[in-house]
Coordinates of C-alpha atoms in Angstrom, one line a residue:
Chain A
X1 CA -10.6 -73.2 124.9
X2 CA -13.4 -75.6 125.8
X3 CA -11.1 -78.5 126.2
X4 CA -8.8 -76.5 128.5
X5 CA -11.7 -75.4 130.7
X6 CA -13.0 -79.0 130.9
X7 CA -9.6 -80.2 131.8
X8 CA -9.2 -77.5 134.4
X9 CA -12.5 -78.4 136.0
X10 CA -11.4 -82.0 136.0
X11 CA -8.1 -81.2 137.7
X12 CA -10.0 -79.3 140.3
X13 CA -12.2 -82.2 140.9
X14 CA -9.2 -84.5 141.2
X15 CA -7.7 -82.2 143.8
X16 CA -10.8 -82.6 145.8
X17 CA -10.5 -86.4 145.4
X18 CA -6.9 -86.2 146.5
X19 CA -7.8 -84.3 149.6
X20 CA -10.6 -86.8 150.4
X21 CA -8.0 -89.6 150.1
X22 CA -5.8 -88.1 152.8
X23 CA -8.7 -87.0 155.0
X24 CA -9.0 -90.3 156.9
X25 CA -5.3 -90.2 157.9
X26 CA -5.6 -86.5 158.8
X27 CA -8.6 -87.2 161.0
X28 CA -6.8 -90.1 162.6
X29 CA -3.7 -88.0 163.4
X30 CA -5.9 -85.1 164.5
X31 CA -7.7 -87.3 167.0
X32 CA -5.0 -89.8 168.1
X33 CA -2.1 -87.3 168.3
X34 CA -3.4 -83.8 168.8
X35 CA -6.8 -84.6 170.4
X36 CA -5.2 -87.1 172.8
X37 CA -2.3 -84.8 173.7
X38 CA -4.9 -82.1 174.5
X39 CA -6.9 -84.5 176.6
X40 CA -3.8 -85.6 178.5
X41 CA -2.9 -82.0 179.2
X42 CA -6.5 -81.4 180.4
X43 CA -6.4 -84.5 182.7
X44 CA -3.1 -83.4 184.1
X45 CA -4.9 -80.4 185.5
X46 CA -7.8 -82.3 187.0
X47 CA -8.5 -84.2 190.2
X48 CA -8.5 -87.6 188.5
X49 CA -6.1 -89.1 191.1
X50 CA -7.9 -92.3 192.0
X51 CA -9.7 -95.0 190.0
X52 CA -12.8 -92.8 190.1
X53 CA -13.1 -90.5 187.2
X54 CA -13.0 -86.8 188.4
X55 CA -12.2 -84.2 185.9
X56 CA -12.8 -81.2 188.1
X57 CA -10.1 -78.5 187.7
X58 CA -7.0 -78.7 189.9
X59 CA -4.8 -76.2 188.2
X60 CA -1.1 -76.8 188.2
X61 CA -1.2 -78.7 191.5
X62 CA 0.2 -82.0 190.2
X63 CA 3.0 -80.2 188.3
X64 CA 4.0 -78.5 191.6
X65 CA 3.8 -81.7 193.5
X66 CA 6.0 -83.5 191.0
X67 CA 8.6 -80.9 190.6
X68 CA 9.1 -80.6 194.3
X69 CA 9.2 -84.4 194.8
X70 CA 12.5 -86.2 195.3
X71 CA 11.5 -89.1 193.1
X72 CA 10.5 -87.0 190.1
X73 CA 13.6 -84.9 190.5
X74 CA 15.6 -88.2 190.5
X75 CA 13.8 -89.1 187.3
X76 CA 14.7 -85.9 185.5
X77 CA 18.3 -86.2 186.7
X78 CA 18.5 -89.8 185.4
X79 CA 16.9 -88.7 182.1
X80 CA 19.4 -85.9 181.6
X81 CA 22.4 -88.0 182.5
X82 CA 21.3 -90.9 180.4
X83 CA 20.7 -88.7 177.4
X84 CA 24.0 -86.8 177.7
X85 CA 26.0 -90.1 178.0
X86 CA 24.0 -91.9 175.4
X87 CA 24.1 -89.1 172.9
X88 CA 27.8 -88.3 173.2
X89 CA 28.8 -92.0 173.2
X90 CA 26.6 -92.8 170.2
X91 CA 28.0 -89.9 168.1
X92 CA 31.6 -90.5 168.8
X93 CA 31.3 -94.3 168.5
X94 CA 29.1 -94.0 165.5
X95 CA 31.5 -91.7 163.7
X96 CA 34.4 -94.0 164.6
X97 CA 32.6 -97.0 163.2
X98 CA 31.8 -95.1 160.0
X99 CA 35.4 -94.0 159.5
X100 CA 36.6 -97.6 160.1
X101 CA 34.1 -99.1 157.6
X102 CA 34.8 -96.3 155.1
X103 CA 38.6 -96.9 155.2
X104 CA 38.6 -99.3 152.2
X105 CA 38.9 -102.5 154.2
X106 CA 38.2 -106.0 152.9
X107 CA 34.9 -107.4 154.0
X108 CA 33.5 -103.9 154.4
X109 CA 29.9 -105.0 154.1
X110 CA 30.4 -107.8 156.7
X111 CA 31.7 -105.3 159.3
X112 CA 28.9 -102.9 158.5
X113 CA 26.2 -105.5 158.8
X114 CA 27.6 -106.7 162.2
X115 CA 27.8 -103.2 163.6
X116 CA 24.3 -102.5 162.5
X117 CA 22.5 -105.7 163.4
X118 CA 21.4 -104.8 166.9
X119 CA 19.1 -102.2 165.3
X120 CA 16.9 -105.1 164.1
X121 CA 16.4 -106.3 167.6
X122 CA 13.7 -105.4 170.2
X123 CA 14.9 -103.4 173.2
X124 CA 13.4 -106.2 175.2
X125 CA 15.8 -108.7 173.7
X126 CA 18.7 -106.3 174.2
X127 CA 17.6 -105.8 177.7
X128 CA 17.5 -109.5 178.6
X129 CA 20.9 -110.2 177.2
X130 CA 22.6 -107.2 178.8
X131 CA 20.9 -107.6 182.1
X132 CA 22.6 -111.0 182.5
X133 CA 25.9 -109.6 181.4
X134 CA 25.7 -106.8 183.9
X135 CA 24.4 -108.8 186.8
X136 CA 27.4 -108.7 189.1
X137 CA 26.6 -111.9 191.2
X138 CA 26.3 -111.8 195.0
X139 CA 28.7 -114.4 196.3
X140 CA 30.4 -115.5 193.1
X141 CA 30.8 -113.3 190.0
X142 CA 28.5 -113.8 187.0
X143 CA 28.1 -112.3 183.6
X144 CA 30.8 -109.8 182.6
X145 CA 32.4 -110.0 186.0
X146 CA 32.9 -113.8 185.5
X147 CA 34.3 -113.2 182.1
X148 CA 36.8 -110.7 183.4
X149 CA 37.6 -113.1 186.2
X150 CA 38.4 -115.8 183.7
X151 CA 40.4 -113.5 181.4
X152 CA 42.5 -112.3 184.4
X153 CA 41.0 -108.8 184.1
X154 CA 39.7 -108.7 187.7
X155 CA 40.3 -104.9 188.0
X156 CA 37.4 -104.3 185.4
X157 CA 34.8 -105.9 187.7
X158 CA 32.0 -103.7 189.0
X159 CA 28.7 -103.7 190.7
X160 CA 27.0 -102.6 187.5
X161 CA 23.2 -102.6 187.6
X162 CA 23.3 -103.3 191.3
X163 CA 25.5 -100.3 192.1
X164 CA 23.7 -97.8 194.3
X165 CA 26.5 -95.2 194.2
X166 CA 25.7 -91.7 193.0
X167 CA 28.8 -90.0 191.7
X168 CA 30.0 -87.5 193.0
X169 CA 26.9 -87.3 195.2
X170 CA 26.6 -83.5 195.5
X171 CA 23.8 -81.9 197.4
X172 CA 22.3 -78.7 196.1
X173 CA 20.2 -76.6 198.6
X174 CA 17.2 -76.0 196.2
X175 CA 17.0 -79.6 194.9
X176 CA 16.0 -82.8 196.7
X177 CA 17.9 -85.0 194.3
X178 CA 21.6 -85.8 194.6
X179 CA 23.8 -84.9 191.7
X180 CA 25.0 -86.2 189.3
X181 CA 25.6 -89.7 187.9
X182 CA 23.8 -92.8 189.3
X183 CA 26.4 -95.4 188.4
X184 CA 23.7 -98.1 187.7
X185 CA 22.7 -96.1 184.7
X186 CA 26.0 -96.6 182.9
X187 CA 25.3 -100.3 182.0
X188 CA 22.0 -99.2 180.6
X189 CA 23.8 -96.6 178.5
X190 CA 26.2 -99.3 177.3
X191 CA 23.3 -101.5 176.2
X192 CA 21.6 -98.6 174.4
X193 CA 24.8 -97.6 172.7
X194 CA 25.4 -101.2 171.6
X195 CA 21.9 -101.1 170.0
X196 CA 21.9 -97.6 168.5
X197 CA 25.5 -96.7 167.5
X198 CA 25.1 -98.7 164.3
X199 CA 22.3 -96.4 163.3
X200 CA 24.6 -93.4 163.8
X201 CA 27.3 -95.2 161.8
X202 CA 24.8 -95.7 158.9
X203 CA 24.0 -92.0 158.9
X204 CA 27.6 -90.9 158.9
X205 CA 28.5 -93.5 156.3
X206 CA 25.8 -92.1 154.0
X207 CA 27.2 -88.6 154.6
X208 CA 30.8 -89.7 154.0
X209 CA 29.9 -91.3 150.7
X210 CA 28.4 -88.0 149.6
X211 CA 31.7 -86.2 150.0
X212 CA 33.4 -86.1 146.6
X213 CA 36.9 -87.7 146.6
X214 CA 38.2 -84.8 144.5
X215 CA 37.7 -82.5 147.5
X216 CA 40.0 -84.6 149.7
X217 CA 42.4 -85.1 146.9
X218 CA 42.7 -81.4 146.3
X219 CA 43.5 -80.8 149.9
X220 CA 46.1 -83.6 149.8
X221 CA 47.8 -82.0 146.8
X222 CA 48.0 -78.8 148.7
X223 CA 50.0 -80.6 151.3
X224 CA 47.4 -81.3 154.0
X225 CA 48.0 -84.3 156.2
X226 CA 45.3 -87.0 156.6
X227 CA 44.3 -85.6 159.9
X228 CA 44.0 -82.1 158.5
X229 CA 41.9 -83.4 155.6
X230 CA 39.6 -85.0 158.2
X231 CA 39.5 -82.0 160.5
X232 CA 39.1 -79.2 157.9
X233 CA 37.4 -80.9 155.0
X234 CA 35.4 -83.9 156.2
X235 CA 34.3 -82.9 159.7
X236 CA 32.6 -79.6 158.6
X237 CA 30.7 -81.4 155.9
X238 CA 29.4 -83.8 158.4
X239 CA 27.7 -81.1 160.4
X240 CA 24.2 -81.3 158.9
X241 CA 24.0 -85.1 159.4
X242 CA 25.3 -84.6 162.9
X243 CA 22.4 -82.3 163.6
X244 CA 19.9 -84.9 162.3
X245 CA 21.6 -87.6 164.3
X246 CA 21.4 -85.5 167.5
X247 CA 17.7 -84.8 167.1
X248 CA 16.8 -88.4 166.3
X249 CA 19.0 -90.0 169.0
X250 CA 18.0 -87.5 171.6
X251 CA 14.3 -88.0 171.0
X252 CA 14.8 -91.7 171.2
X253 CA 16.7 -91.3 174.4
X254 CA 14.0 -89.1 176.0
X255 CA 11.4 -91.7 175.1
X256 CA 13.4 -94.7 176.5
X257 CA 11.2 -97.1 178.3
X258 CA 11.5 -100.8 177.2
X259 CA 15.2 -101.1 177.8
X260 CA 15.2 -99.8 181.4
X261 CA 12.1 -101.8 182.1
X262 CA 13.8 -105.0 181.2
X263 CA 17.3 -104.3 182.5
X264 CA 16.7 -102.7 185.9
X265 CA 13.0 -102.0 186.2
X266 CA 14.0 -98.5 187.4
X267 CA 16.1 -99.8 190.3
X268 CA 18.1 -100.0 192.4
X269 CA 16.1 -97.6 194.5
X270 CA 14.8 -95.5 191.5
X271 CA 18.4 -94.8 190.5
X272 CA 17.7 -95.7 186.8
X273 CA 14.0 -94.8 186.8
X274 CA 13.0 -92.4 184.0
X275 CA 9.8 -90.3 183.7
X276 CA 8.4 -92.8 181.1
X277 CA 8.5 -95.5 183.7
X278 CA 7.2 -93.4 186.5
X279 CA 4.3 -92.4 184.3
X280 CA 3.5 -96.0 183.7
X281 CA 3.6 -96.8 187.4
X282 CA 1.4 -93.8 188.4
X283 CA -1.2 -94.7 185.8
X284 CA -1.3 -98.4 185.9
X285 CA -0.3 -99.4 189.4
X286 CA -1.3 -96.4 191.6
X287 CA -4.2 -95.3 189.3
X288 CA -3.2 -91.7 189.8
X289 CA -4.2 -90.7 186.3
X290 CA -3.8 -87.0 186.7
X291 CA -0.3 -87.1 188.0
X292 CA 0.6 -89.7 185.3
X293 CA -0.8 -87.2 182.7
X294 CA 1.3 -84.4 184.2
X295 CA 4.5 -86.5 183.9
X296 CA 3.6 -87.4 180.3
X297 CA 2.9 -83.7 179.5
X298 CA 6.3 -82.7 180.9
X299 CA 8.0 -85.4 178.9
X300 CA 6.2 -84.2 175.8
X301 CA 7.2 -80.6 176.4
X302 CA 10.8 -81.6 176.7
X303 CA 10.7 -83.6 173.4
X304 CA 8.8 -80.8 171.7
X305 CA 11.4 -78.2 172.6
X306 CA 13.8 -80.3 170.6
X307 CA 11.7 -81.5 167.8
X308 CA 9.4 -78.6 166.8
X309 CA 12.3 -76.2 165.8
X310 CA 13.8 -79.1 163.9
X311 CA 10.7 -79.9 162.0
X312 CA 10.3 -76.2 161.1
X313 CA 13.9 -75.9 160.1
X314 CA 13.6 -79.1 158.0
X315 CA 10.5 -77.7 156.2
X316 CA 12.2 -74.4 155.4
X317 CA 15.2 -76.3 154.1
X318 CA 12.9 -78.3 151.9
X319 CA 11.1 -75.3 150.5
X320 CA 14.4 -73.6 149.7
X321 CA 15.5 -76.8 148.0
X322 CA 12.4 -77.1 145.8
Chain B
X1 CA 67.5 -107.7 146.9
X2 CA 65.4 -104.6 147.3
X3 CA 62.2 -106.6 146.9
X4 CA 63.0 -109.0 149.7
X5 CA 62.7 -106.6 152.6
X6 CA 59.9 -104.2 153.0
X7 CA 60.8 -100.5 152.8
X8 CA 60.1 -98.5 156.0
X9 CA 56.9 -96.6 154.8
X10 CA 55.4 -99.8 153.5
X11 CA 56.0 -101.6 156.7
X12 CA 54.4 -98.8 158.6
X13 CA 51.4 -98.9 156.2
X14 CA 51.1 -102.7 156.8
X15 CA 51.3 -102.3 160.5
X16 CA 48.6 -99.6 160.5
X17 CA 46.4 -101.8 158.3
X18 CA 46.9 -104.7 160.8
X19 CA 46.0 -102.4 163.6
X20 CA 42.9 -101.3 161.8
X21 CA 41.7 -104.8 161.3
X22 CA 42.5 -105.7 164.9
X23 CA 40.3 -102.8 166.1
X24 CA 37.5 -103.8 163.7
X25 CA 37.6 -107.4 164.8
X26 CA 37.6 -106.4 168.5
X27 CA 34.5 -104.3 167.7
X28 CA 32.9 -107.3 166.1
X29 CA 33.5 -109.2 169.3
X30 CA 31.8 -106.4 171.3
X31 CA 28.7 -106.5 169.0
X32 CA 28.4 -110.3 169.0
X33 CA 29.1 -110.9 172.7
X34 CA 25.5 -110.6 174.0
X35 CA 24.2 -112.8 171.2
X36 CA 26.9 -115.3 171.7
X37 CA 25.9 -115.6 175.3
X38 CA 22.2 -116.0 174.3
X39 CA 23.1 -118.8 171.9
X40 CA 25.5 -120.8 174.1
X41 CA 23.1 -120.6 177.0
X42 CA 20.0 -121.5 175.0
X43 CA 21.5 -124.7 173.6
X44 CA 22.7 -126.0 177.0
X45 CA 21.2 -128.9 178.8
X46 CA 19.4 -127.8 182.0
X47 CA 21.9 -129.8 184.0
X48 CA 24.7 -127.6 182.6
X49 CA 23.1 -124.3 183.2
X50 CA 24.6 -122.5 186.2
X51 CA 25.6 -118.9 186.6
X52 CA 29.2 -119.6 187.5
X53 CA 29.7 -121.7 184.3
X54 CA 27.9 -119.1 182.2
X55 CA 30.7 -118.8 179.6
X56 CA 31.4 -122.5 179.2
X57 CA 30.5 -124.2 176.0
X58 CA 27.6 -126.7 176.1
X59 CA 29.0 -130.2 176.1
X60 CA 26.0 -131.4 174.2
X61 CA 23.4 -129.6 172.2
X62 CA 20.0 -129.5 173.9
X63 CA 16.8 -127.9 172.8
X64 CA 15.3 -128.1 176.2
X65 CA 15.4 -124.4 176.8
X66 CA 13.7 -123.6 173.5
X67 CA 11.1 -126.2 174.3
X68 CA 10.4 -124.7 177.7
X69 CA 10.4 -121.1 176.3
X70 CA 8.1 -122.1 173.4
X71 CA 5.6 -124.4 175.2
X72 CA 5.8 -123.0 178.7
X73 CA 5.5 -125.3 181.8
X74 CA 6.3 -125.1 185.5
X75 CA 4.0 -122.2 186.1
X76 CA 5.0 -120.2 183.0
X77 CA 3.3 -119.4 179.8
X78 CA 5.2 -120.1 176.6
X79 CA 5.9 -118.0 173.6
X80 CA 3.8 -120.1 171.2
X81 CA 0.5 -118.3 171.5
X82 CA 2.2 -114.9 171.7
X83 CA 4.2 -115.6 168.6
X84 CA 1.0 -116.2 166.7
X85 CA -0.6 -113.1 168.2
X86 CA 2.3 -111.0 167.1
X87 CA 2.1 -112.5 163.6
X88 CA -1.7 -111.9 163.4
X89 CA -1.2 -108.3 164.6
X90 CA 1.9 -107.3 162.6
X91 CA 0.8 -108.4 159.2
X92 CA -2.5 -106.4 158.9
X93 CA -0.9 -103.5 160.7
X94 CA 2.0 -103.4 158.3
X95 CA -0.1 -103.8 155.1
X96 CA -2.7 -101.2 156.1
X97 CA -0.2 -98.6 157.3
X98 CA 1.9 -99.0 154.1
X99 CA -1.2 -98.5 151.9
X100 CA -2.2 -95.4 153.8
X101 CA 1.4 -94.2 153.6
X102 CA 1.5 -94.7 149.9
X103 CA -1.8 -92.8 149.3
X104 CA -0.7 -90.0 151.6
X105 CA 2.7 -89.8 150.1
X106 CA 1.2 -89.7 146.6
X107 CA -1.1 -86.8 147.5
X108 CA 1.5 -84.9 149.4
X109 CA 4.0 -85.1 146.7
X110 CA 2.0 -85.0 143.5
X111 CA -1.3 -83.3 144.4
X112 CA -0.2 -80.6 146.7
X113 CA -2.9 -78.2 147.8
X114 CA -2.7 -75.0 149.8
X115 CA -1.6 -76.0 153.3
X116 CA -0.5 -79.5 152.4
X117 CA 3.1 -78.8 153.5
X118 CA 1.9 -77.7 156.9
X119 CA -0.3 -80.7 157.2
X120 CA 2.6 -82.9 156.3
X121 CA 4.7 -81.3 159.1
X122 CA 1.8 -81.8 161.5
X123 CA 1.6 -85.5 160.6
X124 CA 5.4 -85.9 161.0
X125 CA 5.2 -84.6 164.6
X126 CA 3.2 -87.7 165.4
X127 CA 6.3 -89.9 165.0
X128 CA 8.3 -87.9 167.6
X129 CA 5.9 -87.8 170.5
X130 CA 6.6 -89.9 173.6
X131 CA 3.6 -92.3 173.5
X132 CA 3.1 -91.8 177.3
X133 CA 1.5 -88.5 176.3
X134 CA -1.4 -90.3 174.5
X135 CA -1.8 -93.5 176.7
X136 CA -4.5 -92.2 179.0
X137 CA -7.0 -91.3 176.3
X138 CA -5.9 -94.2 174.1
X139 CA -7.0 -96.7 176.8
X140 CA -10.3 -94.8 177.2
X141 CA -11.1 -94.6 173.5
X142 CA -10.2 -98.2 172.8
X143 CA -12.4 -99.3 175.7
X144 CA -15.3 -97.2 174.4
X145 CA -14.9 -98.8 171.0
X146 CA -14.8 -102.3 172.5
X147 CA -11.2 -102.7 171.2
X148 CA -9.3 -102.6 174.5
X149 CA -7.6 -105.8 175.3
X150 CA -7.9 -107.1 171.7
X151 CA -5.4 -107.7 168.9
X152 CA -7.5 -105.5 166.6
X153 CA -7.2 -102.7 169.1
X154 CA -3.4 -103.2 169.1
X155 CA -3.2 -103.4 165.4
X156 CA -5.3 -100.2 165.0
X157 CA -3.0 -98.4 167.3
X158 CA 0.1 -99.4 165.4
X159 CA -1.6 -98.4 162.1
X160 CA -2.5 -94.9 163.3
X161 CA 0.9 -94.2 164.9
X162 CA 2.6 -95.7 161.8
X163 CA 1.0 -93.2 159.5
X164 CA 3.7 -90.5 160.0
X165 CA 6.7 -92.7 159.1
X166 CA 5.1 -94.5 156.2
X167 CA 3.8 -91.1 154.8
X168 CA 7.3 -89.8 155.1
X169 CA 8.9 -92.8 153.4
X170 CA 6.5 -92.7 150.5
X171 CA 6.5 -88.9 150.1
X172 CA 10.2 -88.8 149.8
X173 CA 10.1 -91.8 147.5
X174 CA 7.5 -90.3 145.2
X175 CA 9.3 -87.0 145.2
X176 CA 11.9 -88.7 143.0
X177 CA 9.3 -89.7 140.4
X178 CA 9.4 -86.9 137.8
X179 CA 6.4 -84.7 137.9
X180 CA 6.4 -84.5 134.1
X181 CA 5.4 -88.1 134.0
X182 CA 2.3 -87.3 136.1
X183 CA 1.5 -84.2 134.1
X184 CA 1.8 -85.9 130.8
X185 CA -0.6 -88.5 132.0
X186 CA -3.0 -85.8 133.2
X187 CA -2.9 -84.1 129.8
X188 CA -3.9 -87.5 128.3
X189 CA -7.0 -87.2 130.5
X190 CA -5.9 -89.5 133.4
X191 CA -7.4 -88.6 136.7
X192 CA -6.2 -89.1 140.3
X193 CA -6.7 -92.8 140.5
X194 CA -5.5 -93.6 136.9
X195 CA -2.3 -91.8 137.5
X196 CA -1.9 -93.7 140.8
X197 CA -2.6 -97.1 139.2
X198 CA -0.7 -96.7 136.0
X199 CA 2.2 -94.4 136.9
X200 CA 2.8 -94.4 140.6
X201 CA 1.9 -97.9 141.7
X202 CA 4.1 -99.7 139.2
X203 CA 7.1 -97.7 140.4
X204 CA 6.3 -98.2 144.0
X205 CA 7.7 -101.7 144.7
X206 CA 11.0 -100.5 146.4
X207 CA 9.0 -98.0 148.4
X208 CA 6.7 -100.7 149.7
X209 CA 9.6 -103.0 150.5
X210 CA 11.3 -100.3 152.5
X211 CA 8.1 -99.2 154.3
X212 CA 6.9 -102.7 155.0
X213 CA 10.3 -103.9 156.4
X214 CA 10.4 -100.8 158.6
X215 CA 6.9 -101.3 159.9
X216 CA 7.3 -105.0 160.3
X217 CA 10.4 -104.6 162.4
X218 CA 9.2 -101.7 164.5
X219 CA 5.8 -103.2 165.2
X220 CA 7.2 -106.7 166.0
X221 CA 9.7 -105.1 168.4
X222 CA 7.3 -102.7 170.0
X223 CA 6.6 -103.1 173.7
X224 CA 4.7 -100.2 175.3
X225 CA 1.5 -100.4 173.3
X226 CA 1.5 -104.2 173.7
X227 CA 1.9 -103.9 177.4
X228 CA -0.9 -101.3 177.8
X229 CA -3.5 -102.6 175.4
X230 CA -3.3 -106.4 176.0
X231 CA -4.4 -107.0 179.6
X232 CA -4.6 -110.8 179.4
X233 CA -1.8 -113.2 178.8
X234 CA -3.8 -114.9 176.1
X235 CA -3.5 -112.1 173.6
X236 CA 0.0 -110.7 174.5
X237 CA 2.5 -110.1 171.7
X238 CA 6.0 -111.7 172.0
X239 CA 7.8 -108.7 173.5
X240 CA 5.4 -108.5 176.4
X241 CA 5.7 -112.2 177.1
X242 CA 9.4 -112.1 177.0
X243 CA 9.5 -109.2 179.4
X244 CA 7.2 -111.1 181.7
X245 CA 9.5 -114.1 181.5
X246 CA 12.5 -112.1 182.4
X247 CA 10.8 -110.5 185.4
X248 CA 9.6 -113.8 186.9
X249 CA 11.6 -115.9 189.3
X250 CA 9.9 -119.0 187.9
X251 CA 11.5 -118.7 184.6
X252 CA 15.2 -119.9 184.6
X253 CA 17.5 -117.5 182.9
X254 CA 18.4 -120.0 180.2
X255 CA 14.7 -120.1 179.2
X256 CA 14.6 -116.3 179.1
X257 CA 17.6 -116.4 176.8
X258 CA 16.0 -118.9 174.5
X259 CA 12.8 -116.8 174.6
X260 CA 14.9 -113.7 173.6
X261 CA 16.3 -115.6 170.6
X262 CA 12.8 -116.7 169.5
X263 CA 11.6 -113.1 169.6
X264 CA 14.7 -111.9 167.7
X265 CA 14.6 -114.5 165.0
X266 CA 12.0 -113.0 162.6
X267 CA 13.4 -109.5 162.5
X268 CA 17.0 -110.9 162.3
X269 CA 16.0 -113.0 159.3
X270 CA 14.6 -109.9 157.6
X271 CA 17.7 -108.0 158.4
X272 CA 20.0 -110.7 157.0
X273 CA 18.1 -111.1 153.8
X274 CA 16.8 -107.6 153.2
X275 CA 19.3 -105.5 155.1
X276 CA 19.7 -103.1 152.3
X277 CA 16.1 -102.0 152.5
X278 CA 16.1 -102.0 156.2
X279 CA 18.9 -99.5 156.1
X280 CA 17.0 -97.3 153.7
X281 CA 14.0 -97.2 156.1
X282 CA 16.3 -96.4 158.9
X283 CA 17.8 -93.4 157.1
X284 CA 14.3 -92.2 156.1
X285 CA 13.6 -91.9 159.8
X286 CA 16.2 -89.2 159.9
X287 CA 14.0 -87.1 157.6
X288 CA 16.6 -86.8 154.9
X289 CA 15.4 -89.7 152.8

């Protein structure tokens, strides 16, 4: 009786100690994540538009300015196009790589390592390499164009990161931006897919390895073709990992900054500029802190719409699992 | 006779295998191409560097580009001091964020308290935010603390924003340590710290390797914080210096490429030798551990 009570008291004390041990991290996150986000949102509604600090209230003025501005509309268009292309290419390419690596080939680990190695690189390194590959050359071809030239594949040549075309260049009355795809963004997507598709492959590989062979075997015994096995057995079982991959890749895509900075700097003529770059320019070149904060807040809201439901879903799934 | 010629289905199987390998090797070429270009260019003599002979092999190996990228010269700053800055910043940031992650993971998996799950989710949110949304106050707070424009300030930033991912890695890792082990030790009278020291820590080595590799790689490769927090060339990390090189007309493109290889080298070495753990950290980031 006595021992039990003593032990219980001890356990209670230990729980307090445990809480105290995470407290520094909790405070850090409370301040650096939530406090800072709150402050940014506050600044975005202030008159802090020059180097002089002015936190007087301006309401939603900067949001209205931004949303009705050609440049910011271009940013949003670029972001959506970039994300759509990047995400779909990564998923398809990642799944393809996973299926190839998973097809009982010799040297499996070699292929897997090669397909995954760009993940270990900085986006800046990737950007430097791909920028030179996608520099078309003014008088004489350079980079990929030169390679295509030498291989007799001239028809593949393009203007790449120097391309100012917007395809199909549709005007919409209530928008200032032109739709839809700025062609200069395609090379940036290629570089991003080069870097990230291995990650997607790794996720799919982990999932494929988790599918019991008996399941496939049973379907084969029932007379299913290899394609049917894939379509009706494997693919449905890959759905949860695809959801995770979509969330992770999309949030990375929405946050993209380094790669564009190095490959194009946002050019030509803002055709590859993303909100993350515009925010940087507003804050650190134009010293328009309030508008920069508004861009950042919009970007955060876009990411949150995606991530918050996922985190909640993930938590529920975990509670059910426990 | 029958064994001499291949039967039809076996021939088809062989052909499809050959096609499979052909596709996989073509993909290898795609993945290696940019690095191939970096390597052949970096080892060329300056006299052989020209854009219209980009794909030619160097006729002689020269380390001139690396020398220029490392030491600077002709109006450019070299990588050397930045490399040291990155090392000095990455090591403490990695160690401290892993220790914090281990402690948090221990508490959040073995000492759950009311609301701890919610707090964990709130911590996790920190790894998804676009860092643009905290840059404005970050600069102000670091300035107020006298840490703006210092390596300590940069390391501190990486530690704080590294807490979510390291906590996640360790929490998932410790979840696989049987709770009975902890409970048995508690019945023997072991408290919070003794359980940690004698049960958890000895089992933690793989967790630390995964978290440390992950943190090392991401902090080494990180650019935005480095760009914002280090206002002087003297204290810049490697990624910022490389970006500056690539944006300046004074730095020849072969020097940029040699610089890119220098920046890539440490994380590539980690990947080559500890790829297995790198992969685990990668998958932990997708929340499924």
